[in-house]
Coordinates of N, CA, C and O in Angstrom, one line a residue:
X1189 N 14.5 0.9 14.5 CA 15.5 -0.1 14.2 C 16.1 0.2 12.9 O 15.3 0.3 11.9
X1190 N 17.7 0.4 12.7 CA 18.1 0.0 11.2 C 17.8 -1.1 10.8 O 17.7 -2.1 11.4
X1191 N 17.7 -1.0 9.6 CA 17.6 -1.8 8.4 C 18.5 -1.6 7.4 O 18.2 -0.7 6.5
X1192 N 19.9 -2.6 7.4 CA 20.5 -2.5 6.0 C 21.0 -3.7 6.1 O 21.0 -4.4 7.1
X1193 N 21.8 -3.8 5.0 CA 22.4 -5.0 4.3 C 24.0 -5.3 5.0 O 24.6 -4.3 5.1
X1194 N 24.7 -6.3 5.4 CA 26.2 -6.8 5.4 C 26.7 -7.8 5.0 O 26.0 -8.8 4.9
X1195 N 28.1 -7.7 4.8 CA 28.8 -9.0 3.9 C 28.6 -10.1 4.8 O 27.9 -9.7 5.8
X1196 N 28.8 -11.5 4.8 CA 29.0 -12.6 5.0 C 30.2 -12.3 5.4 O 30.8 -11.3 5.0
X1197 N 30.9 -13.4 6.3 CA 32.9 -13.7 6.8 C 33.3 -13.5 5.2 O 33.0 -14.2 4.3
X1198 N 34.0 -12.4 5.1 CA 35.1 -13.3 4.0 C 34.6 -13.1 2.4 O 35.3 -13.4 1.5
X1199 N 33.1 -12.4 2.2 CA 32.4 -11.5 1.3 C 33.1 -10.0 0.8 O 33.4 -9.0 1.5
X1200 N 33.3 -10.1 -0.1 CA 34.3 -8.8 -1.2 C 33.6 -8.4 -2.3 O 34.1 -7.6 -3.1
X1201 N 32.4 -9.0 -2.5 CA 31.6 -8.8 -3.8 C 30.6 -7.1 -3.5 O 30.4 -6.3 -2.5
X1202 N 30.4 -7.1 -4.8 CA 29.2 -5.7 -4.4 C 28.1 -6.4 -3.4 O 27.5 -7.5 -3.2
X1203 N 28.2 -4.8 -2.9 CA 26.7 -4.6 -2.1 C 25.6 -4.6 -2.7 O 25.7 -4.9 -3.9
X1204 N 24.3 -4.5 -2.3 CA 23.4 -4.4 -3.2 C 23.2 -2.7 -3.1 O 23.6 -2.0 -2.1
X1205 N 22.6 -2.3 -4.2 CA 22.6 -0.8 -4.5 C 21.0 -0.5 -5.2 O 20.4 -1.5 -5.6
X1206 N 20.4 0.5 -5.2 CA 19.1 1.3 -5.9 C 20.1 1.8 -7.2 O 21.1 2.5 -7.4
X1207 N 19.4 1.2 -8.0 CA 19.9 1.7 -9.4 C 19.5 3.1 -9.7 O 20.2 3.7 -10.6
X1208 N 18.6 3.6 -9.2 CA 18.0 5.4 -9.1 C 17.4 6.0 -8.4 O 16.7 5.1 -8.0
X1209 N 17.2 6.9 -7.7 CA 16.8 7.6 -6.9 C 15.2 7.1 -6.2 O 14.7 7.0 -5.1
X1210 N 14.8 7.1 -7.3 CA 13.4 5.9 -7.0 C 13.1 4.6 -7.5 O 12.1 4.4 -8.1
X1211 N 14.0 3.6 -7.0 CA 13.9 2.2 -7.1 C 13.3 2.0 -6.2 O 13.0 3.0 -5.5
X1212 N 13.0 1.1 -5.9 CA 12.0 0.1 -5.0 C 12.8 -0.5 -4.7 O 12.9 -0.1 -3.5
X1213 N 13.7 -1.2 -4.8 CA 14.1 -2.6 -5.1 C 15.7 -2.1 -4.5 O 16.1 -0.9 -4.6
X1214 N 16.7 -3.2 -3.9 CA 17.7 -2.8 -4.3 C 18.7 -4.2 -4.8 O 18.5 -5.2 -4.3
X1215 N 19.3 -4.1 -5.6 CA 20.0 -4.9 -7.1 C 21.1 -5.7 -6.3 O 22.2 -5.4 -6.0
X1216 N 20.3 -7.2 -6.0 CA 21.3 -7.7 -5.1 C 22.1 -9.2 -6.5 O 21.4 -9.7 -7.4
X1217 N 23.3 -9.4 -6.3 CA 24.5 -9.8 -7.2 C 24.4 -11.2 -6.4 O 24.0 -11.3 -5.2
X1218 N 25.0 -12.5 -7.6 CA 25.5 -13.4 -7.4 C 26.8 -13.3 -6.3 O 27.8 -12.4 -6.4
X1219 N 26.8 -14.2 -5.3 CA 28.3 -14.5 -4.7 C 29.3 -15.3 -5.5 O 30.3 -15.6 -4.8
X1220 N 29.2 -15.7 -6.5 CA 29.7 -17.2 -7.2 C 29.1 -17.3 -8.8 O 28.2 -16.7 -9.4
X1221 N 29.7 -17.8 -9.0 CA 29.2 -18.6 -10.5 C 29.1 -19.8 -10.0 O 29.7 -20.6 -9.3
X1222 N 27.4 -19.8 -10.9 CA 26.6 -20.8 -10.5 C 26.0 -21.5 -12.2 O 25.6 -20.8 -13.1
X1223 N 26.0 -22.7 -12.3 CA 25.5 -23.0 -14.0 C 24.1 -23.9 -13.3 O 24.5 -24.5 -12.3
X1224 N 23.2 -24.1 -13.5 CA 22.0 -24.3 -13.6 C 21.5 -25.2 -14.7 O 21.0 -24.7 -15.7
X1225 N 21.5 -26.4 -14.7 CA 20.8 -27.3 -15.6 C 19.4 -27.2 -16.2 O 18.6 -26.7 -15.5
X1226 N 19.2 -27.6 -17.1 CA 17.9 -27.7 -17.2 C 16.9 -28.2 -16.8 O 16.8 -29.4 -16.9
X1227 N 15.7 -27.5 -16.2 CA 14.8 -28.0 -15.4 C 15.2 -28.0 -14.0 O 14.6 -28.6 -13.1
X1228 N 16.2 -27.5 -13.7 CA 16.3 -27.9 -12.2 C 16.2 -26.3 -11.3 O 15.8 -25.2 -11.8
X1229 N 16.5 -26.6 -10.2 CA 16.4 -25.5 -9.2 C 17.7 -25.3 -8.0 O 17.9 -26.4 -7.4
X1230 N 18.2 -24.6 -7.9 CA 19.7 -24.4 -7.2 C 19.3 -23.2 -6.3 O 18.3 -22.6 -6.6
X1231 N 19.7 -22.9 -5.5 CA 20.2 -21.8 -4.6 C 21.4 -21.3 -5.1 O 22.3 -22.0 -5.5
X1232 N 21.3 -19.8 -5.2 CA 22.1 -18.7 -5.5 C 22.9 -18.4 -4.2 O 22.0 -18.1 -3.4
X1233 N 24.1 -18.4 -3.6 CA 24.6 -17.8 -2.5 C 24.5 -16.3 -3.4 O 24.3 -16.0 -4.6
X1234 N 24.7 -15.4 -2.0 CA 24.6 -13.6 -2.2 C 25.5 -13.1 -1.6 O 25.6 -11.9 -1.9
X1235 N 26.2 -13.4 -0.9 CA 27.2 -13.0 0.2 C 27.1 -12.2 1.2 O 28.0 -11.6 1.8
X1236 N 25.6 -12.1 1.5 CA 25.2 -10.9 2.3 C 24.0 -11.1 2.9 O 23.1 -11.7 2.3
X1237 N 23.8 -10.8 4.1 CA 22.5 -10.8 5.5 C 21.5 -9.6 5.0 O 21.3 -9.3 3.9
X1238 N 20.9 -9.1 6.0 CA 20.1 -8.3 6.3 C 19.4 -8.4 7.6 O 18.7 -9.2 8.1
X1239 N 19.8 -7.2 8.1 CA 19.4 -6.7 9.7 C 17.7 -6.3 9.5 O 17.4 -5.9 8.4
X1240 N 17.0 -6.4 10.2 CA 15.6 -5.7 10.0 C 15.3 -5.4 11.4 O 16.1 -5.7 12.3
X1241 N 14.3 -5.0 11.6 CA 13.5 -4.7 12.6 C 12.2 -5.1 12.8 O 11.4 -5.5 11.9
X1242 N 11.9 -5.0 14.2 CA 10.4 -6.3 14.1 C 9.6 -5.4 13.1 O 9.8 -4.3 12.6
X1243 N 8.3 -6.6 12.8 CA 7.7 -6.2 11.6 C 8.0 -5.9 10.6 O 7.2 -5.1 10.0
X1244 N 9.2 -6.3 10.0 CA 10.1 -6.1 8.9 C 10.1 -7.0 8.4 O 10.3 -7.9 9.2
X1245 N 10.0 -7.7 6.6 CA 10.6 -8.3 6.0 C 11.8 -7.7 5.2 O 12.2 -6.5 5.2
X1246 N 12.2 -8.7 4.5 CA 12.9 -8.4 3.0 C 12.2 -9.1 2.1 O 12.0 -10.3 2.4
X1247 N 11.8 -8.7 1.2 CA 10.7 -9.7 -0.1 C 11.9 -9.6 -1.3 O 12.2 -8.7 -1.9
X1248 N 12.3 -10.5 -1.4 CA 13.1 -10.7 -2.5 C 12.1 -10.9 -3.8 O 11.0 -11.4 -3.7
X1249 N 12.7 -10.4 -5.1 CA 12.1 -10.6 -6.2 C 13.1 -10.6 -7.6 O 14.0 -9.8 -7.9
X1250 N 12.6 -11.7 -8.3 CA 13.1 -11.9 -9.9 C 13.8 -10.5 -10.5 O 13.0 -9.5 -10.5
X1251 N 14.8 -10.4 -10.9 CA 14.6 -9.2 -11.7 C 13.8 -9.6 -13.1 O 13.3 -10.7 -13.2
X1252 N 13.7 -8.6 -14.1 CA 12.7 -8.9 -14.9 C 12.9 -9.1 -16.1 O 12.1 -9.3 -17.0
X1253 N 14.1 -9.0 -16.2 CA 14.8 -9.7 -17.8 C 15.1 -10.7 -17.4 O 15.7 -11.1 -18.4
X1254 N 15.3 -11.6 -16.4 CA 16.0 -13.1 -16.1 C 15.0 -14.1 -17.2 O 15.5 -14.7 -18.2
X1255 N 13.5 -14.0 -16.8 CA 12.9 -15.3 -17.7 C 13.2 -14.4 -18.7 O 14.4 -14.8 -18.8
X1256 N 13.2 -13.8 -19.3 CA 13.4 -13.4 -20.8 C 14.5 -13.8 -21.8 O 14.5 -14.2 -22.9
X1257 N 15.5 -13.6 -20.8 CA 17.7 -13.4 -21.4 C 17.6 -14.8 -21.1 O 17.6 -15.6 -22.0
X1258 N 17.4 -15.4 -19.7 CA 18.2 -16.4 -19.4 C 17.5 -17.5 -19.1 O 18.1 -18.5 -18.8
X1259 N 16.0 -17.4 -19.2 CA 15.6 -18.7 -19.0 C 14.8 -19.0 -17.0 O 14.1 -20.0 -16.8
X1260 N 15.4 -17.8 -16.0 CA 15.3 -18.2 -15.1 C 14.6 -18.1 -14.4 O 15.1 -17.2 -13.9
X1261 N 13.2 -18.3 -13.6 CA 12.2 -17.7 -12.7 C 12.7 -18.3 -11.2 O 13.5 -19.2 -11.0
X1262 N 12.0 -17.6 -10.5 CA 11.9 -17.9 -8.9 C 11.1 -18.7 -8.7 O 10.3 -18.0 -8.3
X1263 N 10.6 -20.1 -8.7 CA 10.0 -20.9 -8.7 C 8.4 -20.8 -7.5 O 7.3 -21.3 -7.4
X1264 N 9.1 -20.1 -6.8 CA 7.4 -19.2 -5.3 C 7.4 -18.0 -6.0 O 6.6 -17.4 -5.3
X1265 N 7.7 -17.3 -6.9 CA 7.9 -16.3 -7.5 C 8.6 -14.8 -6.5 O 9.1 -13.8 -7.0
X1266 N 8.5 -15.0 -5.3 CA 8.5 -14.0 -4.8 C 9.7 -14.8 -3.4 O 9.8 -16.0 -3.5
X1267 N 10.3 -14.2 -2.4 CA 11.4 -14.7 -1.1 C 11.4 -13.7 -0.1 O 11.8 -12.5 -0.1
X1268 N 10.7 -14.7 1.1 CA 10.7 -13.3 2.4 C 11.7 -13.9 3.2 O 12.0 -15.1 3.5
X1269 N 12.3 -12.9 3.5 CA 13.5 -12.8 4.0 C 13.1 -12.4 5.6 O 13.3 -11.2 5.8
X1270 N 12.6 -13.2 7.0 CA 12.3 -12.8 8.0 C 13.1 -11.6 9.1 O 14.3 -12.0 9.4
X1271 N 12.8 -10.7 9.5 CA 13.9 -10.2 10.7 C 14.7 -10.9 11.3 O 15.8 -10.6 11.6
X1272 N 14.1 -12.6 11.9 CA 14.8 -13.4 12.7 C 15.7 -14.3 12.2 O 16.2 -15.2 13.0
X1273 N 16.2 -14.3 10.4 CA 16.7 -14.6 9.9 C 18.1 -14.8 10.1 O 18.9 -15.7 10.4
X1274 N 18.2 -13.5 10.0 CA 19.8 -12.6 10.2 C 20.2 -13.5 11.5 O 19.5 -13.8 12.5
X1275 N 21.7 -13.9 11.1 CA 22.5 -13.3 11.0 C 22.7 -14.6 9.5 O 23.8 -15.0 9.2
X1276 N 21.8 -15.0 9.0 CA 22.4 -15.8 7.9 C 22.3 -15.3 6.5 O 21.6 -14.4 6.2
X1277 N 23.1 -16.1 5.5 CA 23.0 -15.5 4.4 C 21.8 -15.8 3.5 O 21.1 -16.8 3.5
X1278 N 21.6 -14.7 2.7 CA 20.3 -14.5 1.7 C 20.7 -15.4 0.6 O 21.6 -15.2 -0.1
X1279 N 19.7 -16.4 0.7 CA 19.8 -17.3 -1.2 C 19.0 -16.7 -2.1 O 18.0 -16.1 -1.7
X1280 N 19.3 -16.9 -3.3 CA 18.4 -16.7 -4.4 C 17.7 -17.9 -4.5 O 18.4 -18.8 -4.0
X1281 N 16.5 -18.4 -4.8 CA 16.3 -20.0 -5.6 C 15.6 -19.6 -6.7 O 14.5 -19.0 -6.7
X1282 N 16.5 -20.6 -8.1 CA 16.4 -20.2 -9.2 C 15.9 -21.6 -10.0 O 16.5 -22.7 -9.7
X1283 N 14.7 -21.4 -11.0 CA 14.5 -22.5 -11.6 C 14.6 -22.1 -12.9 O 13.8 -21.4 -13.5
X1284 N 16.2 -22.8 -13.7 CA 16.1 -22.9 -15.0 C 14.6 -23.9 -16.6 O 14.3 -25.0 -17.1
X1285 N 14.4 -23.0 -16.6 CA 12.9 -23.2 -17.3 C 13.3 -23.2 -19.1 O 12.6 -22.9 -20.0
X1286 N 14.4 -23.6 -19.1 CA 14.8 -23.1 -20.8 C 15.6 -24.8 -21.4 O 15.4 -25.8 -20.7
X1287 N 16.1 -24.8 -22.0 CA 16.5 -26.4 -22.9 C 18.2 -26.2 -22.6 O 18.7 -27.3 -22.4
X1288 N 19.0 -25.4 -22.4 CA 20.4 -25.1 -22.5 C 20.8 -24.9 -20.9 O 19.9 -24.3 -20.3
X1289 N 21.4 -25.0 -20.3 CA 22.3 -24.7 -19.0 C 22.0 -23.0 -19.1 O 21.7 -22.2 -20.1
X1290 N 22.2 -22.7 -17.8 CA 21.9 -21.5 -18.0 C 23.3 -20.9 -16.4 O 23.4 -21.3 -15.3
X1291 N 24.0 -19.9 -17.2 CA 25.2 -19.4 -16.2 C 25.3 -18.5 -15.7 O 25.6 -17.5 -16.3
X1292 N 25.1 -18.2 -14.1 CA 25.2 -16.9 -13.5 C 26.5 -16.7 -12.8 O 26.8 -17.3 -11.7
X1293 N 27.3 -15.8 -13.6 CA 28.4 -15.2 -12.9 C 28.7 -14.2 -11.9 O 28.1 -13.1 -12.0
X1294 N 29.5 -14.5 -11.0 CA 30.2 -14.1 -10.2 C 29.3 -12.4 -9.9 O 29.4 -11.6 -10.9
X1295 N 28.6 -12.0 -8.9 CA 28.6 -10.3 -10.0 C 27.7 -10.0 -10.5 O 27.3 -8.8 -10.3
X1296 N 26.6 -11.3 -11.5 CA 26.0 -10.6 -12.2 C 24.3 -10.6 -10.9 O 23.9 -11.5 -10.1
X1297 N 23.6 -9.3 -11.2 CA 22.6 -8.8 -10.5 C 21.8 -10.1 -10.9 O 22.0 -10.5 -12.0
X1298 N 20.9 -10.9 -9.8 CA 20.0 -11.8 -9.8 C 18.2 -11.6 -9.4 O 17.1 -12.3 -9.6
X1299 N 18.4 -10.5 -8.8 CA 16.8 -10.2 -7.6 C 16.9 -8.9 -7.3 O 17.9 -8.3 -7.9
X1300 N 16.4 -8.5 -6.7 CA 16.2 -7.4 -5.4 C 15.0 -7.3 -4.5 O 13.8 -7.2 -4.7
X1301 N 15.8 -7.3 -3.2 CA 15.2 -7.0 -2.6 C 14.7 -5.6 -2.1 O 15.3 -4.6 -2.3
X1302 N 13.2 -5.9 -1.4 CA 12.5 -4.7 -0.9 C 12.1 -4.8 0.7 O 11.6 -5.8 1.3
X1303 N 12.4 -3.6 1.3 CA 12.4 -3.9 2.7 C 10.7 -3.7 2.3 O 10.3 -3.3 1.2
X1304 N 9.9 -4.2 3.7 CA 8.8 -3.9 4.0 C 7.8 -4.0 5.1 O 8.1 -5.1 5.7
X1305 N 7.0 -3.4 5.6 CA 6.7 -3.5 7.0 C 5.3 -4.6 7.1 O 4.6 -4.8 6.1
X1306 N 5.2 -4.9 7.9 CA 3.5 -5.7 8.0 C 2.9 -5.6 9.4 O 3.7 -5.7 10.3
X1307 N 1.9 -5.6 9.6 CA 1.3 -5.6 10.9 C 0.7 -7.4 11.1 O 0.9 -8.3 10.3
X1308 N -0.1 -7.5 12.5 CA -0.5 -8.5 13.1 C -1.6 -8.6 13.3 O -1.8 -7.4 13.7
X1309 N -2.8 -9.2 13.4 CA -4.0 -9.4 13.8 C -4.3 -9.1 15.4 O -3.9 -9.9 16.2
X1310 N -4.9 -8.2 15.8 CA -5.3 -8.2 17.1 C -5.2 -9.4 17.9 O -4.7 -9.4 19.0
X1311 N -5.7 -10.4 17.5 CA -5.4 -11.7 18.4 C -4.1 -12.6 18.3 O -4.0 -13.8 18.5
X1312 N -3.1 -11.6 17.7 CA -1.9 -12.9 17.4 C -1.5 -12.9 19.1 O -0.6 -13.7 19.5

């Protein structure tokens, strides 16, 4: 089965991309500007799905200057994105952890995701 990424209806923003030849990860962007209060927790729209194949997640993950620059962590720290998800869109969920509002633009890289395979217990 493929596995890749598509827009949402009506999505014009970047794709997600591997920043180098050996990323893990690929560099998935805000759909929107989004401002984030303090102490709270919002969903990020992304503008984009993901197809997988059985035994496939997507594990979404923090990038790693967010708590540092902006204040922001993933509150489960980690987002599995199921095969049987699709055809909907991928949220971020972000908890501002800092004293000031905290602003994600339009664009700017929030996570990435990593595809990944998992098996089943003989008796599932």
């Amino acid at each position: 089965m493929e596995r890749h990424f598509e827009p949402i209806a009506g999505y014009t923003g970047p794709m997600p991309q591997r920043a180098t030849a050996y990323s893990a990860g690929y560099d998935i962007a805000a759909a929107g500007t989004v401002v984030i209060k303090p102490g709270k927790i919002v969903l990020i729209p992304t503008g984009i799905k993901a197809k997988l194949g059985p035994y496939e997640h997507l594990e979404l993950v923090s990038r790693s200057s967010l708590p540092r620059k902006r204040h922001l962590v993933m509150p489960n720290s980690i987002g599995i994105i199921d095969s049987d998800y699709y055809p909907h869109e991928i949220m971020g969920q972000f908890w501002n952890i800092g004293q000031v509002p905290a602003v994600i633009n339009a664009g700017d890289r929030i996570m990435q995701g990593i595809f990944r395979s998992y098996l089943l217990t003989d008796d599932d």
